[in-house]
Coordinates of C-alpha atoms in Angstrom, one line a residue:
M1 CA 0.0 0.0 0.0
T2 CA 2.8 2.4 0.9
T3 CA 4.6 1.6 -2.3
R4 CA 1.5 2.2 -4.3
C5 CA 0.9 5.6 -2.7
L6 CA 4.5 6.5 -3.2
L7 CA 4.4 5.6 -6.9
T8 CA 1.1 7.5 -7.3
A9 CA 2.6 10.6 -5.7
R10 CA 5.7 10.3 -7.9
T11 CA 3.4 10.0 -11.0
E12 CA 1.4 13.0 -10.0
L13 CA 4.5 15.1 -9.3
F14 CA 6.0 14.1 -12.6
R15 CA 2.8 15.0 -14.4
C16 CA 2.6 18.3 -12.6
H17 CA 6.2 19.1 -13.5
Q18 CA 5.6 18.2 -17.2
T19 CA 2.6 20.5 -17.4
D20 CA 4.0 23.6 -15.6
V21 CA 7.8 23.4 -15.6
S22 CA 8.1 25.6 -18.7
E23 CA 6.0 28.3 -16.9
I24 CA 8.2 28.0 -13.7
F25 CA 11.5 28.4 -15.6
H26 CA 10.1 31.3 -17.7
E27 CA 9.1 33.1 -14.5
A28 CA 12.4 32.4 -12.8
E29 CA 14.3 33.6 -15.9
E30 CA 12.4 36.9 -16.0
N31 CA 13.0 37.5 -12.3
L32 CA 16.7 36.7 -12.5
M33 CA 17.2 39.0 -15.5
F34 CA 15.3 41.8 -13.7
V35 CA 17.4 41.5 -10.5
E36 CA 20.6 41.2 -12.4
K37 CA 20.1 44.2 -14.7
N38 CA 18.8 46.4 -11.9
S39 CA 21.7 45.9 -9.5
H40 CA 23.7 48.8 -11.2
F41 CA 26.0 46.7 -13.4
T42 CA 26.9 44.3 -10.6
S43 CA 26.6 40.5 -11.0
D44 CA 25.5 39.9 -7.4
L45 CA 22.5 37.7 -8.2
Q46 CA 19.9 36.5 -5.7
L47 CA 17.7 33.5 -6.4
I48 CA 14.0 34.5 -6.6
Y49 CA 11.5 32.1 -5.1
N50 CA 7.9 32.6 -6.0
P51 CA 5.7 30.8 -3.5
T52 CA 2.5 31.3 -5.6
S53 CA 3.9 29.2 -8.5
K54 CA 2.3 25.8 -9.0
C55 CA 4.4 22.7 -8.5
T56 CA 7.5 24.6 -7.2
P57 CA 10.5 22.3 -7.5
S58 CA 12.1 21.4 -4.2
I59 CA 15.6 22.1 -5.7
M60 CA 14.8 25.9 -5.5
N61 CA 13.9 25.6 -1.9
S62 CA 17.1 23.7 -1.1
S63 CA 19.2 26.3 -3.0
T64 CA 17.8 29.2 -1.1
E65 CA 18.3 27.4 2.2
A66 CA 21.9 26.7 1.3
L67 CA 22.5 30.3 0.4
S68 CA 20.8 31.7 3.5
T69 CA 22.6 29.4 5.9
H70 CA 26.1 29.9 4.3
P71 CA 28.4 31.3 7.1
T72 CA 30.0 33.9 4.8
D73 CA 26.9 35.5 3.3
C74 CA 27.0 39.3 3.5
A75 CA 24.1 41.7 3.0
E76 CA 24.6 44.1 0.1
V77 CA 25.4 47.7 1.3
Q78 CA 22.9 50.2 -0.1
V79 CA 23.8 53.8 -0.6
P80 CA 20.9 56.3 -0.9
N81 CA 20.3 57.7 -4.3
Q82 CA 20.4 61.2 -2.9
V83 CA 24.2 60.7 -2.2
F84 CA 24.9 59.8 -5.8
M85 CA 22.7 62.7 -6.9
A86 CA 24.6 65.2 -4.8
I87 CA 28.0 63.9 -6.0
A88 CA 26.8 64.0 -9.7
V89 CA 25.6 67.7 -9.3
A90 CA 28.8 68.8 -7.7
S91 CA 30.9 67.0 -10.4
L92 CA 28.8 68.5 -13.2
S93 CA 29.2 72.0 -11.8
E94 CA 33.0 71.7 -11.4
N95 CA 33.8 70.0 -14.7
I96 CA 31.6 72.2 -16.8
L97 CA 33.4 75.2 -15.3
V98 CA 36.7 73.6 -16.3
I99 CA 35.6 73.0 -19.9
V100 CA 34.2 76.5 -20.3
A101 CA 37.4 78.1 -18.9
V102 CA 39.7 76.1 -21.2
I103 CA 37.6 76.9 -24.2
K104 CA 37.3 80.7 -23.5
N105 CA 40.9 81.3 -22.6
R106 CA 43.2 80.9 -25.6
N107 CA 46.2 80.9 -23.4
L108 CA 45.0 77.5 -22.1
H109 CA 45.0 75.9 -25.6
S110 CA 48.1 73.8 -24.8
P111 CA 48.6 70.0 -24.5
M112 CA 48.3 69.9 -20.7
Y113 CA 45.0 71.8 -20.6
C114 CA 43.7 69.7 -23.6
F115 CA 44.2 66.6 -21.5
I116 CA 42.6 68.2 -18.5
C117 CA 39.6 69.4 -20.6
N118 CA 39.3 65.8 -22.0
L119 CA 39.2 64.4 -18.5
A120 CA 36.5 67.0 -17.6
V121 CA 34.4 66.0 -20.6
F122 CA 34.4 62.3 -19.6
N123 CA 33.6 63.3 -16.0
T124 CA 30.8 65.5 -17.2
I125 CA 29.2 62.7 -19.3
S126 CA 29.5 60.2 -16.5
S127 CA 28.0 62.6 -14.0
L128 CA 25.2 63.5 -16.3
F129 CA 24.2 59.9 -16.9
K130 CA 24.5 59.1 -13.3
A131 CA 22.3 62.0 -12.3
L132 CA 19.8 61.0 -15.0
E133 CA 19.8 57.4 -13.7
N134 CA 19.3 58.6 -10.1
I135 CA 16.5 61.0 -11.1
L136 CA 14.6 58.0 -12.7
L137 CA 15.2 55.9 -9.6
L138 CA 13.9 58.7 -7.3
F139 CA 10.8 59.1 -9.5
K140 CA 10.2 55.3 -9.4
E141 CA 10.6 55.2 -5.6
A142 CA 8.1 58.0 -5.3
G143 CA 5.6 56.1 -7.4
H144 CA 5.6 58.5 -10.4
L145 CA 6.9 55.9 -12.8
N146 CA 5.4 52.5 -13.7
S147 CA 7.6 49.5 -13.6
L148 CA 8.3 48.5 -17.2
R149 CA 10.8 45.7 -17.0
L150 CA 11.9 45.6 -20.6
F151 CA 12.3 49.4 -20.8
E152 CA 14.2 49.4 -17.5
L153 CA 16.6 46.7 -18.7
N154 CA 17.4 48.5 -22.0
I155 CA 17.9 51.9 -20.3
D156 CA 20.0 50.3 -17.5
D157 CA 22.2 48.5 -20.1
I158 CA 22.8 51.7 -22.0
M159 CA 23.6 53.8 -19.0
D160 CA 25.9 51.2 -17.4
S161 CA 27.8 50.8 -20.7
L162 CA 28.2 54.6 -21.0
L163 CA 29.3 54.8 -17.4
C164 CA 31.9 52.1 -18.0
M165 CA 33.0 53.9 -21.2
C166 CA 33.4 57.2 -19.3
F167 CA 35.4 55.5 -16.4
L168 CA 37.7 54.0 -19.0
G169 CA 38.0 57.4 -20.7
S170 CA 38.8 59.0 -17.3
I171 CA 41.6 56.6 -16.6
F172 CA 43.2 57.1 -20.0
S173 CA 42.8 60.9 -19.6
I174 CA 44.6 60.7 -16.3
L175 CA 47.3 58.6 -18.0
T176 CA 47.8 61.2 -20.7
I177 CA 48.1 63.9 -17.9
A178 CA 50.7 61.8 -16.1
V179 CA 52.7 61.3 -19.3
D180 CA 52.5 65.0 -20.1
R181 CA 53.7 66.0 -16.6
Y182 CA 56.5 63.4 -16.7
I183 CA 57.8 64.8 -20.0
S184 CA 57.4 68.4 -18.8
I185 CA 59.4 67.7 -15.7
F186 CA 62.2 65.3 -16.8
H187 CA 62.4 66.3 -20.5
A188 CA 61.6 70.0 -20.3
L189 CA 64.0 70.9 -23.2
R190 CA 62.3 68.5 -25.6
Y191 CA 58.8 69.0 -24.4
H192 CA 57.5 71.1 -27.3
T193 CA 59.2 68.7 -29.7
L194 CA 57.6 65.6 -28.1
M195 CA 54.2 67.1 -27.2
T196 CA 53.0 68.7 -30.5
M197 CA 49.3 69.5 -30.9
R198 CA 49.1 66.9 -33.8
R199 CA 50.2 64.2 -31.4
V200 CA 47.8 65.4 -28.8
V201 CA 44.9 65.1 -31.3
V202 CA 46.0 61.6 -32.2
M203 CA 46.1 60.6 -28.5
L204 CA 42.7 62.0 -27.7
S205 CA 41.2 60.5 -30.9
T206 CA 42.6 57.1 -29.9
I207 CA 41.1 57.3 -26.4
W208 CA 37.6 58.2 -27.8
V209 CA 37.7 55.4 -30.4
L210 CA 38.8 52.8 -27.8
C211 CA 36.3 53.9 -25.2
G212 CA 33.5 54.3 -27.7
T213 CA 34.1 50.8 -29.0
S214 CA 34.1 49.3 -25.5
G215 CA 30.9 51.1 -24.7
V216 CA 29.1 49.8 -27.8
L217 CA 30.3 46.3 -27.2
M218 CA 29.1 46.4 -23.6
I219 CA 25.6 47.5 -24.6
G220 CA 25.1 44.4 -26.8
F221 CA 27.4 41.8 -25.2
F222 CA 27.7 42.9 -21.5
E223 CA 27.6 39.3 -20.2
A224 CA 30.3 38.0 -22.6
A225 CA 33.6 37.2 -20.9
T226 CA 35.6 38.5 -23.9
V227 CA 33.9 41.9 -23.7
K228 CA 34.7 42.1 -19.9
I229 CA 38.3 41.3 -20.7
F230 CA 38.4 44.0 -23.4
F231 CA 37.4 46.5 -20.7
V232 CA 39.4 45.1 -17.8
V233 CA 42.8 44.6 -19.5
P234 CA 43.2 48.2 -20.8
F235 CA 41.9 49.5 -17.5
F236 CA 44.5 47.7 -15.4
T237 CA 47.3 48.4 -18.0
A238 CA 46.6 52.1 -17.8
L239 CA 46.3 52.0 -14.0
L240 CA 49.6 50.2 -13.6
F241 CA 51.4 52.6 -16.0
I242 CA 50.0 55.6 -14.1
L243 CA 51.2 54.3 -10.8
L244 CA 54.6 53.5 -12.2
L245 CA 54.9 57.0 -13.6
Y246 CA 53.8 58.7 -10.4
V247 CA 55.9 56.6 -8.1
H248 CA 58.9 57.3 -10.3
M249 CA 58.2 61.0 -10.3
F250 CA 57.7 60.9 -6.5
L251 CA 61.0 59.2 -5.9
L252 CA 62.8 61.7 -8.1
A253 CA 61.0 64.6 -6.5
R254 CA 61.9 63.4 -3.0
H255 CA 65.5 62.9 -4.1
H256 CA 65.5 66.4 -5.5
A257 CA 64.0 67.9 -2.3
N258 CA 66.6 66.1 -0.2
R259 CA 69.4 67.5 -2.3
I260 CA 67.9 71.0 -2.0
A261 CA 67.6 70.7 1.7
S262 CA 71.2 69.6 2.1
M263 CA 72.5 72.7 0.3
P264 CA 73.3 75.4 2.8
G265 CA 73.4 78.3 0.4
L266 CA 69.7 78.0 -0.7
H267 CA 66.9 80.0 0.7
A268 CA 64.1 78.4 2.7
R269 CA 61.6 79.2 0.0
Q270 CA 63.5 77.0 -2.5
R271 CA 63.6 74.2 0.0
Q272 CA 59.8 74.5 0.6
S273 CA 59.2 74.5 -3.1
G274 CA 61.0 71.1 -3.5
L275 CA 59.2 69.6 -0.5
R276 CA 55.8 71.0 -1.8
G277 CA 56.4 69.2 -5.2
A278 CA 57.0 65.9 -3.4
L279 CA 54.0 66.4 -1.2
T280 CA 51.7 67.2 -4.2
L281 CA 52.7 63.9 -5.8
T282 CA 52.1 62.0 -2.6
I283 CA 48.6 63.5 -2.3
L284 CA 48.0 62.7 -6.0
I285 CA 49.0 59.0 -5.7
G286 CA 47.1 58.6 -2.4
V287 CA 43.8 60.1 -3.7
F288 CA 44.1 58.2 -7.0
V289 CA 44.7 54.8 -5.3
A290 CA 42.0 55.4 -2.6
C291 CA 39.3 56.2 -5.2
W292 CA 40.2 53.7 -7.9
A293 CA 41.6 50.7 -6.1
P294 CA 38.3 49.3 -4.6
F295 CA 36.6 49.5 -8.0
C296 CA 39.5 47.9 -9.8
L297 CA 39.7 45.1 -7.2
H298 CA 35.9 44.5 -7.7
L299 CA 36.5 44.1 -11.5
L300 CA 39.3 41.7 -10.8
I301 CA 37.2 39.6 -8.4
M302 CA 34.4 39.5 -11.0
M303 CA 36.9 37.8 -13.4
I304 CA 38.8 35.6 -10.9
C305 CA 36.3 34.3 -8.3
P306 CA 32.7 35.3 -9.2
E307 CA 31.1 32.6 -7.1
N308 CA 33.5 32.5 -4.1
P309 CA 31.5 33.4 -0.9
Y310 CA 34.4 35.5 0.5
C311 CA 34.6 37.4 -2.8
E312 CA 30.9 37.9 -2.6
C313 CA 31.3 39.6 0.8
Y314 CA 33.7 42.1 -0.9
R315 CA 31.3 42.5 -3.8
S316 CA 28.5 43.4 -1.4
L317 CA 30.3 46.7 -0.8
F318 CA 30.1 47.6 -4.5
Q319 CA 28.0 50.7 -4.1
L320 CA 30.5 52.1 -1.7
H321 CA 33.2 51.5 -4.3
V322 CA 31.1 53.4 -6.9
V323 CA 30.8 56.3 -4.4
L324 CA 34.6 56.5 -4.2
L325 CA 34.9 56.2 -7.9
V326 CA 32.4 58.9 -8.8
S327 CA 33.8 61.1 -6.0
H328 CA 37.1 61.2 -7.9
A329 CA 35.3 63.2 -10.6
V330 CA 34.7 65.8 -7.9
I331 CA 38.3 65.7 -6.7
D332 CA 39.8 65.7 -10.3
P333 CA 39.3 69.5 -10.9
A334 CA 40.8 70.3 -7.5
I335 CA 43.9 68.2 -8.3
Y336 CA 44.4 69.0 -11.9
A337 CA 42.6 72.2 -12.7
F338 CA 42.0 74.5 -9.7
R339 CA 45.7 74.4 -8.7
S340 CA 46.6 76.3 -11.9
T341 CA 47.1 80.0 -11.5
E342 CA 46.0 80.6 -15.2
L343 CA 42.8 78.7 -14.6
R344 CA 42.0 80.5 -11.4
N345 CA 42.5 83.9 -13.1
T346 CA 40.1 82.7 -15.8
Y347 CA 37.5 81.7 -13.3
K348 CA 37.8 85.1 -11.6
K349 CA 37.3 86.9 -14.9
M350 CA 34.3 84.7 -15.7
F351 CA 32.6 85.4 -12.4
L352 CA 33.4 89.1 -12.4
C353 CA 32.0 89.4 -16.0
S354 CA 28.8 87.5 -15.0
A355 CA 28.4 89.6 -11.9
S356 CA 28.8 92.8 -13.8
R357 CA 26.2 91.8 -16.4
I358 CA 23.7 90.8 -13.8
F359 CA 24.3 94.1 -12.0
K360 CA 23.8 96.1 -15.2
E361 CA 20.6 94.2 -16.0
C362 CA 19.2 94.8 -12.5
V363 CA 20.1 98.5 -12.7

């Protein structure tokens, strides 16, 4: 009797699975795609269990139990959208100011300021799309937007790909600035021969073509491992080259500062100038590593150990890594642009002209 009941139960379960298994997998696939694409270009997936589905397989229950009881599971850290919005607005204001100043002042039409302007353009685009994304999320949270999954997936794919393109463009722009500074410091006599405007145009065009290609590929083939490698390899190559250049410049600057300090005939102002140069490079390296290293490590973990529970704990901090990364777009103008006397004078003239026009209109 027991055997007959067991066989009957197995037959009913098999028949139920045959009739509704396609519907179950279709629902599960939709939910998984929605969660994956709305996690802000992370791959930290969670299994979705729908208790209302008919004939729910026990395998899904056991999988969720195994995940929930794993000792190394970590809850994903959520950063309020208002924080991203504030950073994006601040970054937009600063970088647009840099772009306008470089365009208006012809004295700033030099290789170094072209690279700084290019960095500001990438930061402006990334901040603009990040602000737009957060505005849509805020409207959705307030209930002013209906949930259209297909539309959200397409928009999220495009925005994430453009953000990745801008991040890659920012790192290459910082690389060109590092190369320009290295040549201007250690090959000053040959600077105008090496850094011609024609070579500057070629370098900037190469950056835009490479970043644009990576962005287009990510829109259509974001899940492909080859596309991820196409993004990660240039990223880490540029990052390593920047660190090597800055460390080399820092060591030479410190050596130069020590030599100046050991010379008794020099004034205190000259000694302070050498020490200030070494301190500036120290701050530059520290800020760069602090803002970019967590995000770079996240990309590396995605490639090396995507399913390791300990790696998942680090990946749960992804939104904090993005906060640091987008904050660098706010810090960039302070490091590269606002320290320039020529740029500061241009800002003063712009503000004075604007204030005088407003005053005349009011009078």
